[in-house]
C-alpha angles and dihedrals in degrees: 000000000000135000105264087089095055126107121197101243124230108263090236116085081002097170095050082047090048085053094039084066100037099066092033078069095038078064109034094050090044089232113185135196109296100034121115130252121207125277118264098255098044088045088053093050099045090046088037101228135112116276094237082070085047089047101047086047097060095043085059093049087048090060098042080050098238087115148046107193113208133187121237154095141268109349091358100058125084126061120295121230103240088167141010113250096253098056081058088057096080095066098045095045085054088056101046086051085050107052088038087069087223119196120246087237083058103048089046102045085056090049095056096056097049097038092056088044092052091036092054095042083049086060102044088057111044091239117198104261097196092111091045096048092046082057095055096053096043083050087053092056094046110137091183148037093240095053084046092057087041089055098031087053088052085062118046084050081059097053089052089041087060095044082070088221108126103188092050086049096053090039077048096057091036089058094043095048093051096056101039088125098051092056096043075056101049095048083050087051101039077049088184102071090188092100093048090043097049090042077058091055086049098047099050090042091060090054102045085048088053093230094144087185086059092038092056091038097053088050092053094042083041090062087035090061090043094040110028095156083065099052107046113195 
């Protein structure tokens, strides 16, 4: 990377500003895991800021994981990409639904209206179902509430994954992660899995026949079936 990308930052939230540029040019260089950041000091010069703003930026970029900071010189010296920003994205959306205290109605609803829209795309496309179809076997083998969610969860990732769109796949598993314990809860309540297993067949049927309408409808009936107090008849 050399200087010609860097903007001087505004002296005011110099440090959000420092991280703002950082990833513009994590994305406009097309920089991958494994490539080398500047050193501190010539980061510092080319942004014109201190280095202890350079410095606070990439310690928040380490424990998001974006980075690995290294000490060295020459070649050697600058953080190292160990992910791209986005992959980042799913933690801290699971946190941010955890600590809004958000109400099963309002993570569902949100769901739904994801879930149609991957399952659809999936369709469209003629996504590869070997993930989805994994799930629904391990899901089919299930011997407790718990390893159904864990497959169930499986599937459903791998419905936004084929959609190819990466932010709905990492709002997907963010989603997913948050309410773990409602759907544990809803398997335990349904007690008989074959409805929610046979709404996964369909599912993935309609996908691997490419009919993105069927697609969209199995996953609402699907929620209809785990969550029918949300989905009055």
């Amino acid at each position: 990377m050399d200087g010609s990308g860097w903007r001087p930052v505004k002296r005011t939230r110099t440090f959000e500003d420092v991280l703002a540029q950082i990833e513009r040019r994590i994305a406009e260089d097309g920089l991958t895991a494994g490539d080398r950041l500047p050193a501190e000091r010539r980061l510092a010069e080319q942004l014109g800021v201190s280095r202890s703003s350079v410095r606070e930026a990439m310690r928040v970029l380490e424990t998001l994981g974006v980075v690995s900071s290294q000490a060295g010189r020459g070649p050697d010296a600058g953080a190292v990409l160990i992910s791209r920003p986005d992959s980042a994205l799913t933690d801290l959306l699971r946190l941010h639904l955890g600590l809004a205290s958000l109400e099963l109605r309002e993570v569902i609803d949100t769901r739904h209206m994801i879930e149609q829209w991957a399952a659809a795309r999936a369709a469209s496309v003629r996504a590869g179902t070997s993930t989805l179809a994994a799930a629904v076997a391990g899901m089919e083998g299930a011997r407790s509430a718990e390893e159904f969610v864990e497959h169930d969860t499986d599937f459903h990732c791998a419905i936004a994954d084929a959609s190819g769109n990466r932010l709905v796949a990492a709002i997907m598993r963010s989603l997913r992660d948050s309410m773990r314990r409602y759907a544990v809860e809803a398997v335990e309540r349904l007690g008989d899995t074959s409805i929610l297993h046979a709404d996964h067949v369909r599912i993935l049927a309609a996908i691997e026949q490419g009919e993105p309408d069927e697609a969209a409808r199995a996953v609402s009936e699907h929620l209809a079936h785990a969550y029918p107090s949300l989905f009055p008849h």
